[in-house]
């Protein structure tokens, strides 16, 4: 039976109760700064059976830089920031009563609830793709399993190497593809990797010069780029693209073609025709104002929020709600420098039309990431 006892006391009747359901990236950021919310007299309880994974290190883990235990951040460290942790799954939601029931029968009442459940793969997105030798998502356990499988093949100097296709562009796809190349480079072998994205640029939010430099570097390292392309089906070790061309692919790493976690259905929210849930500018559900939906995109945004922007927006929204002191909300205040680990000690960073690359970007990113991890763990 799962342990449903909190890691910190939750028996205080005073103050508003905020419950965080799920181990997504935005909840990691909120958990790391829970003291801001506790300072308003609120109780903060994190409900998740799974620990967090530090997303900025997942690419490096795939490329051999980090180990699985490095990227795993225990959920119960929210206690160091004044919150409580309950290791359990939600099995029932009563939104009218503002109550959730956990495995084992325990119930939690809430004043506010934030939902951040990592999505799962849509198994119907690409016909035939489960006939591949392996299908992986960008989740930590999947990436670790893919790395182990590839290292076994790479260590055999005379054996053939599987072709890997990364389906889904943008920063996440670029970073994973680059670190697959890096994994091969660690063994002195060129791993066949293809990146398939539907945008004209590998990094849609970066300027043209940054994209040009990035493409040249990735192509020089052996990456096959298929831009403005969509995978339509998988057949006989090949992905068939929308223009009829074929890409050799024994293993598939899918970063898009995702659907919401099945646990989200417990909240009985009505999606629109595109499958998204309606939220306001502060990520609060328009259907139930007591819910914050961390994975949705506000309606006035031209492009999806990055992981860091989404996390900063959720924390600010919760802070304003619990404090009762609304402040002017500008999306540009959440814009952050984005940085990618390219696996070859020369990273790239950008913010709007500004960009930079090189070894010093790697050093800056490394310090920033370590500082964030140490802060959450309570070591800084």
Short mmCIF file of C-alpha atoms in Angstrom, two decimals:
data_model
loop_
_atom_site.label_atom_id
_atom_site.label_comp_id
_atom_site.label_asym_id
_atom_site.label_seq_id
_atom_site.Cartn_x
_atom_site.Cartn_y
_atom_site.Cartn_z
CA UNK A 1 0.00 0.00 0.00
CA UNK A 2 1.45 3.43 -0.93
CA UNK A 3 2.50 5.72 1.85
CA UNK A 4 -0.09 8.50 1.95
CA UNK A 5 1.29 10.20 5.03
CA UNK A 6 2.67 13.68 4.40
CA UNK A 7 6.35 14.42 4.81
CA UNK A 8 5.42 17.54 6.77
CA UNK A 9 2.42 18.29 8.91
CA UNK A 10 -0.80 19.21 7.06
CA UNK A 11 -3.09 19.36 10.07
CA UNK A 12 -3.16 23.15 10.47
CA UNK A 13 -6.70 24.47 9.93
CA UNK A 14 -5.70 28.08 9.39
CA UNK A 15 -4.79 29.58 6.02
CA UNK A 16 -5.61 28.64 2.47
CA UNK A 17 -4.66 25.18 1.27
CA UNK A 18 -2.93 24.89 -2.10
CA UNK A 19 -2.58 21.37 -3.47
CA UNK A 20 -0.12 20.66 -6.29
CA UNK A 21 -1.03 17.49 -8.22
CA UNK A 22 1.68 16.09 -10.48
CA UNK A 23 5.45 16.06 -10.90
CA UNK A 24 5.77 18.33 -13.92
CA UNK A 25 8.49 20.93 -14.44
CA UNK A 26 6.32 23.85 -13.32
CA UNK A 27 5.56 22.16 -10.01
CA UNK A 28 9.27 21.60 -9.46
CA UNK A 29 9.76 25.36 -9.74
CA UNK A 30 6.83 26.07 -7.42
CA UNK A 31 8.08 23.50 -4.90
CA UNK A 32 11.55 25.10 -4.95
CA UNK A 33 9.99 28.47 -4.05
CA UNK A 34 7.13 27.28 -1.85
CA UNK A 35 8.31 29.58 0.95
CA UNK A 36 6.96 32.51 -1.09
CA UNK A 37 3.49 30.99 -0.87
CA UNK A 38 3.84 29.86 2.74
CA UNK A 39 4.73 33.46 3.65
CA UNK A 40 1.14 34.41 2.75
CA UNK A 41 -0.17 32.00 5.39
CA UNK A 42 -0.95 29.24 2.92
CA UNK A 43 -0.33 25.52 3.29
CA UNK A 44 1.25 23.90 0.24
CA UNK A 45 0.91 20.16 -0.34
CA UNK A 46 2.48 18.31 -3.24
CA UNK A 47 0.70 15.09 -4.24
CA UNK A 48 2.70 12.76 -6.49
CA UNK A 49 4.01 9.22 -6.41
CA UNK A 50 6.83 10.05 -8.82
CA UNK A 51 9.83 12.24 -8.10
CA UNK A 52 10.78 15.21 -10.25
CA UNK A 53 13.20 15.04 -13.16
CA UNK A 54 15.34 18.12 -13.86
CA UNK A 55 14.48 18.69 -17.52
CA UNK A 56 17.54 20.82 -18.29
CA UNK A 57 19.75 17.77 -17.69
CA UNK A 58 17.74 15.18 -19.62
CA UNK A 59 19.55 15.89 -22.88
CA UNK A 60 22.91 15.64 -21.14
CA UNK A 61 21.84 12.37 -19.53
CA UNK A 62 21.01 10.94 -22.95
CA UNK A 63 24.39 12.10 -24.26
CA UNK A 64 26.34 10.50 -21.41
CA UNK A 65 27.11 13.59 -19.34
CA UNK A 66 24.73 12.90 -16.44
CA UNK A 67 23.53 9.73 -14.75
CA UNK A 68 19.90 8.94 -13.99
CA UNK A 69 20.33 9.64 -10.28
CA UNK A 70 21.68 13.11 -11.15
CA UNK A 71 18.47 14.21 -12.87
CA UNK A 72 16.14 12.68 -10.26
CA UNK A 73 15.07 15.21 -7.62
CA UNK A 74 13.11 13.74 -4.67
CA UNK A 75 9.61 15.21 -4.41
CA UNK A 76 9.79 15.27 -0.61
CA UNK A 77 12.41 18.03 -0.69
CA UNK A 78 9.51 20.48 -0.86
CA UNK A 79 9.64 20.13 2.94
CA UNK A 80 12.86 22.17 2.93
CA UNK A 81 10.80 25.05 1.52
CA UNK A 82 7.90 24.87 3.97
CA UNK A 83 5.59 22.55 2.04
CA UNK A 84 4.37 18.99 2.56
CA UNK A 85 4.58 15.94 0.32
CA UNK A 86 2.09 13.10 0.01
CA UNK A 87 3.32 10.13 -2.03
CA UNK A 88 0.04 8.91 -3.52
CA UNK A 89 -2.13 8.94 -6.63
CA UNK A 90 -5.37 10.83 -6.99
CA UNK A 91 -8.23 8.38 -7.59
CA UNK A 92 -11.25 10.68 -7.27
CA UNK A 93 -11.94 14.40 -7.64
CA UNK A 94 -14.98 16.25 -6.27
CA UNK A 95 -14.61 19.74 -7.65
CA UNK A 96 -17.81 21.11 -6.13
CA UNK A 97 -16.64 20.06 -2.67
CA UNK A 98 -13.04 21.02 -3.48
CA UNK A 99 -11.85 17.61 -2.37
CA UNK A 100 -9.61 14.90 -3.78
CA UNK A 101 -9.41 11.27 -2.70
CA UNK A 102 -6.07 9.50 -2.74
CA UNK A 103 -5.12 5.86 -3.04
CA UNK A 104 -5.74 4.25 0.33
CA UNK A 105 -8.88 6.32 0.89
CA UNK A 106 -7.36 9.45 2.40
CA UNK A 107 -9.06 12.72 1.42
CA UNK A 108 -7.62 16.20 1.04
CA UNK A 109 -9.70 19.38 0.96
CA UNK A 110 -8.25 22.30 -0.97
CA UNK A 111 -8.90 25.96 -1.57
CA UNK A 112 -6.77 26.05 -4.71
CA UNK A 113 -5.43 23.23 -6.84
CA UNK A 114 -2.73 23.22 -9.50
CA UNK A 115 -2.51 20.43 -12.06
CA UNK A 116 0.81 19.61 -13.75
CA UNK A 117 0.76 16.02 -14.97
CA UNK A 118 3.34 15.09 -17.64
CA UNK A 119 1.61 14.06 -20.90
CA UNK A 120 1.83 10.59 -22.39
CA UNK A 121 2.44 9.35 -25.91
CA UNK A 122 -0.50 9.30 -28.30
CA UNK A 123 -0.23 5.75 -29.58
CA UNK A 124 -2.50 6.52 -32.55
CA UNK A 125 -0.57 9.56 -33.79
CA UNK A 126 1.64 7.75 -36.33
CA UNK A 127 0.20 4.56 -37.84
CA UNK A 128 2.51 1.59 -37.52
CA UNK A 129 5.15 3.18 -35.32
CA UNK A 130 4.83 0.54 -32.59
CA UNK A 131 6.29 -1.96 -35.05
CA UNK A 132 9.64 -0.17 -34.64
CA UNK A 133 12.34 -1.86 -32.56
CA UNK A 134 11.86 0.77 -29.88
CA UNK A 135 9.64 3.80 -29.24
CA UNK A 136 10.71 6.28 -26.56
CA UNK A 137 9.46 9.57 -25.15
CA UNK A 138 11.42 12.43 -23.60
CA UNK A 139 10.67 11.16 -20.08
CA UNK A 140 13.70 10.43 -17.90
CA UNK A 141 13.15 6.66 -17.66
CA UNK A 142 12.62 6.33 -21.42
CA UNK A 143 15.73 8.35 -22.24
CA UNK A 144 17.80 6.29 -19.82
CA UNK A 145 16.56 3.07 -21.38
CA UNK A 146 17.38 4.39 -24.87
CA UNK A 147 20.88 5.38 -23.77
CA UNK A 148 21.53 1.94 -22.29
CA UNK A 149 20.38 0.25 -25.47
CA UNK A 150 22.53 2.48 -27.67
CA UNK A 151 25.63 2.17 -25.48
CA UNK A 152 25.45 -1.60 -25.75
CA UNK A 153 25.56 -1.30 -29.52
CA UNK A 154 28.19 1.46 -29.55
CA UNK A 155 30.52 -0.54 -27.32
CA UNK A 156 30.64 -3.29 -29.93
CA UNK A 157 33.12 -1.72 -32.33
CA UNK A 158 32.34 -4.15 -35.14
CA UNK A 159 28.55 -4.19 -34.82
CA UNK A 160 26.10 -2.15 -36.85
CA UNK A 161 24.35 0.83 -35.30
CA UNK A 162 20.59 1.45 -35.27
CA UNK A 163 19.20 4.51 -37.03
CA UNK A 164 17.44 6.84 -34.60
CA UNK A 165 14.75 9.34 -35.61
CA UNK A 166 13.77 12.21 -33.31
CA UNK A 167 10.18 13.16 -34.14
CA UNK A 168 9.41 16.71 -33.07
CA UNK A 169 11.52 19.82 -33.56
CA UNK A 170 11.96 22.90 -31.43
CA UNK A 171 14.46 23.21 -28.57
CA UNK A 172 13.58 19.82 -27.05
CA UNK A 173 14.05 17.93 -30.30
CA UNK A 174 17.27 19.77 -31.14
CA UNK A 175 18.83 19.12 -27.73
CA UNK A 176 17.98 15.41 -27.77
CA UNK A 177 19.20 14.95 -31.35
CA UNK A 178 22.45 16.78 -30.59
CA UNK A 179 23.08 14.61 -27.54
CA UNK A 180 22.41 11.43 -29.48
CA UNK A 181 25.24 12.57 -31.74
CA UNK A 182 27.33 13.26 -28.63
CA UNK A 183 26.71 9.74 -27.32
CA UNK A 184 28.13 8.30 -30.53
CA UNK A 185 31.06 10.72 -30.41
CA UNK A 186 31.98 9.48 -26.92
CA UNK A 187 32.57 6.07 -28.46
CA UNK A 188 34.30 7.44 -31.56
CA UNK A 189 31.44 6.36 -33.81
CA UNK A 190 28.87 8.27 -35.84
CA UNK A 191 25.37 7.35 -34.75
CA UNK A 192 22.79 7.75 -37.57
CA UNK A 193 20.37 10.39 -36.26
CA UNK A 194 17.56 12.24 -38.07
CA UNK A 195 15.60 15.17 -36.66
CA UNK A 196 12.10 15.65 -38.10
CA UNK A 197 10.37 18.95 -37.34
CA UNK A 198 7.49 20.86 -38.85
CA UNK A 199 9.03 24.34 -38.51
CA UNK A 200 11.25 26.13 -41.00
CA UNK A 201 13.89 26.70 -38.34
CA UNK A 202 15.26 24.29 -35.74
CA UNK A 203 14.72 26.99 -33.08
CA UNK A 204 11.58 28.93 -34.06
CA UNK A 205 12.05 31.52 -31.30
CA UNK A 206 15.65 32.36 -32.17
CA UNK A 207 16.95 34.69 -34.86
CA UNK A 208 18.01 33.59 -38.33
CA UNK A 209 21.74 33.88 -37.61
CA UNK A 210 21.46 31.63 -34.57
CA UNK A 211 19.53 29.06 -36.58
CA UNK A 212 22.04 29.20 -39.42
CA UNK A 213 24.97 28.59 -37.06
CA UNK A 214 23.12 25.77 -35.33
CA UNK A 215 22.20 23.99 -38.55
CA UNK A 216 25.74 24.16 -39.88
CA UNK A 217 27.13 22.75 -36.67
CA UNK A 218 24.62 19.90 -36.46
CA UNK A 219 25.03 18.99 -40.13
CA UNK A 220 28.83 18.98 -39.71
CA UNK A 221 28.43 16.49 -36.87
CA UNK A 222 26.34 14.20 -39.07
CA UNK A 223 22.73 15.02 -38.22
CA UNK A 224 20.14 14.61 -40.96
CA UNK A 225 17.63 17.46 -40.77
CA UNK A 226 14.11 17.14 -42.17
CA UNK A 227 12.44 20.52 -41.65
CA UNK A 228 8.89 21.52 -42.63
CA UNK A 229 8.16 17.81 -42.56
CA UNK A 230 5.65 15.54 -40.86
CA UNK A 231 5.92 11.81 -40.27
CA UNK A 232 2.76 10.17 -41.62
CA UNK A 233 3.39 6.47 -40.95
CA UNK A 234 6.01 3.89 -40.05
CA UNK A 235 6.61 0.95 -42.34
CA UNK A 236 9.44 -1.60 -42.53
CA UNK A 237 12.07 0.26 -40.52
CA UNK A 238 11.29 3.55 -42.24
CA UNK A 239 9.33 6.68 -41.44
CA UNK A 240 7.34 7.91 -44.41
CA UNK A 241 7.13 11.71 -44.53
CA UNK A 242 4.31 13.82 -45.93
CA UNK A 243 6.19 14.41 -49.19
CA UNK A 244 6.54 10.67 -49.76
CA UNK A 245 10.24 10.48 -48.87
CA UNK A 246 11.51 7.87 -46.41
CA UNK A 247 13.81 8.09 -43.39
CA UNK A 248 15.57 5.02 -42.05
CA UNK A 249 14.58 4.59 -38.41
CA UNK A 250 15.03 1.55 -36.21
CA UNK A 251 14.39 3.49 -32.99
CA UNK A 252 11.96 6.39 -32.55
CA UNK A 253 12.29 9.18 -29.99
CA UNK A 254 9.00 11.11 -29.95
CA UNK A 255 8.87 14.57 -28.37
CA UNK A 256 5.48 15.65 -29.71
CA UNK A 257 2.37 13.63 -30.63
CA UNK A 258 1.45 13.66 -26.96
CA UNK A 259 -1.90 13.57 -25.18
CA UNK A 260 -2.85 14.60 -21.63
CA UNK A 261 -2.19 12.22 -18.78
CA UNK A 262 -5.14 9.82 -18.24
CA UNK A 263 -5.33 11.10 -14.65
CA UNK A 264 -6.48 14.48 -15.98
CA UNK A 265 -9.83 12.90 -16.91
CA UNK A 266 -10.64 12.66 -13.19
CA UNK A 267 -11.10 16.43 -13.12
CA UNK A 268 -13.90 16.24 -15.72
CA UNK A 269 -12.89 19.38 -17.60
CA UNK A 270 -14.23 20.03 -21.09
CA UNK A 271 -11.57 20.47 -23.81
CA UNK A 272 -12.08 22.59 -26.91
CA UNK A 273 -12.05 21.25 -30.46
CA UNK A 274 -8.24 21.15 -30.45
CA UNK A 275 -8.13 19.14 -27.23
CA UNK A 276 -6.92 22.04 -25.06
CA UNK A 277 -8.49 23.37 -21.88
CA UNK A 278 -9.56 27.01 -21.68
CA UNK A 279 -7.43 29.10 -19.30
CA UNK A 280 -7.10 32.78 -18.57
CA UNK A 281 -3.91 34.88 -18.65
CA UNK A 282 -2.80 33.47 -15.28
CA UNK A 283 -3.27 29.79 -16.24
CA UNK A 284 -6.48 29.60 -14.20
CA UNK A 285 -9.22 27.41 -15.65
CA UNK A 286 -12.19 29.37 -16.99
CA UNK A 287 -14.39 26.38 -16.22
CA UNK A 288 -13.31 26.14 -12.57
CA UNK A 289 -11.59 29.21 -11.14
CA UNK A 290 -10.13 27.15 -8.29
CA UNK A 291 -7.94 25.18 -10.70
CA UNK A 292 -4.62 26.20 -12.26
CA UNK A 293 -3.64 24.25 -15.37
CA UNK A 294 0.11 24.53 -15.76
CA UNK A 295 0.36 22.83 -19.15
CA UNK A 296 -2.10 25.01 -21.05
CA UNK A 297 -1.24 28.12 -23.06
CA UNK A 298 -2.95 31.46 -22.33
CA UNK A 299 -5.16 32.53 -25.25
CA UNK A 300 -3.28 35.73 -26.09
CA UNK A 301 0.08 34.02 -26.57
CA UNK A 302 1.40 33.79 -30.14
CA UNK A 303 3.52 30.73 -29.33
CA UNK A 304 3.64 28.12 -26.55
CA UNK A 305 5.43 29.06 -23.37
CA UNK A 306 8.85 27.59 -22.77
CA UNK A 307 9.35 25.41 -19.70
CA UNK A 308 10.94 28.23 -17.70
CA UNK A 309 8.41 30.84 -18.79
CA UNK A 310 5.51 28.55 -17.89
CA UNK A 311 7.00 27.78 -14.48
CA UNK A 312 7.62 31.46 -13.69
CA UNK A 313 4.09 32.39 -14.78
CA UNK A 314 2.51 29.68 -12.61
CA UNK A 315 4.47 30.74 -9.53
CA UNK A 316 3.56 34.39 -10.04
CA UNK A 317 -0.10 33.49 -10.56
CA UNK A 318 -0.22 31.41 -7.38
CA UNK A 319 1.63 34.13 -5.46
CA UNK A 320 -0.85 36.80 -6.54
CA UNK A 321 -3.85 34.59 -5.79
CA UNK A 322 -2.72 33.62 -2.30
CA UNK A 323 -1.54 37.10 -1.38
CA UNK A 324 -4.70 38.80 -2.66
CA UNK A 325 -2.52 41.53 -4.14
CA UNK A 326 -3.00 41.55 -7.92
CA UNK A 327 -0.16 43.07 -9.87
CA UNK A 328 0.16 44.02 -13.51
CA UNK A 329 0.95 40.87 -15.42
CA UNK A 330 3.27 41.26 -18.40
CA UNK A 331 4.45 38.21 -20.26
CA UNK A 332 7.77 39.84 -21.07
CA UNK A 333 8.65 39.72 -17.36
CA UNK A 334 8.76 35.91 -17.67
CA UNK A 335 10.94 35.84 -20.77
CA UNK A 336 14.18 34.05 -20.00
CA UNK A 337 17.41 33.29 -21.78
CA UNK A 338 16.98 29.86 -23.32
CA UNK A 339 20.05 27.65 -23.43
CA UNK A 340 20.59 24.24 -25.01
CA UNK A 341 23.16 21.60 -24.20
CA UNK A 342 24.46 20.49 -27.61
CA UNK A 343 26.66 17.76 -26.14
CA UNK A 344 29.96 19.04 -27.56
CA UNK A 345 30.89 21.63 -24.90
CA UNK A 346 29.70 24.47 -27.16
CA UNK A 347 26.16 25.36 -26.15
CA UNK A 348 23.82 27.97 -27.61
CA UNK A 349 21.66 30.52 -25.81
CA UNK A 350 19.15 33.06 -27.11
CA UNK A 351 16.58 35.60 -26.06
CA UNK A 352 14.58 37.26 -28.80
CA UNK A 353 17.00 38.59 -31.42
CA UNK A 354 20.00 38.17 -29.11
CA UNK A 355 22.05 35.00 -29.14
CA UNK A 356 25.47 33.63 -28.21
CA UNK A 357 27.32 30.32 -28.38
CA UNK A 358 30.52 28.68 -27.27
CA UNK A 359 32.24 27.18 -24.26
CA UNK A 360 31.42 30.09 -21.97
CA UNK A 361 27.70 29.48 -22.61
CA UNK A 362 28.25 25.92 -21.39
CA UNK A 363 29.95 27.21 -18.22
CA UNK A 364 27.17 29.74 -17.57
CA UNK A 365 24.45 27.15 -18.13
CA UNK A 366 26.24 24.65 -15.93
CA UNK A 367 26.46 27.11 -13.03
CA UNK A 368 22.84 28.17 -13.42
CA UNK A 369 21.54 24.61 -13.49
CA UNK A 370 23.64 23.49 -10.52
CA UNK A 371 22.49 26.50 -8.52
CA UNK A 372 18.83 25.68 -9.19
CA UNK A 373 19.25 22.03 -8.23
CA UNK A 374 21.18 22.88 -5.07
CA UNK A 375 18.52 25.42 -4.08
CA UNK A 376 15.72 22.87 -4.41
CA UNK A 377 17.63 20.21 -2.52
CA UNK A 378 18.29 22.66 0.28
CA UNK A 379 22.05 22.71 -0.22
CA UNK A 380 22.34 26.38 -1.12
#
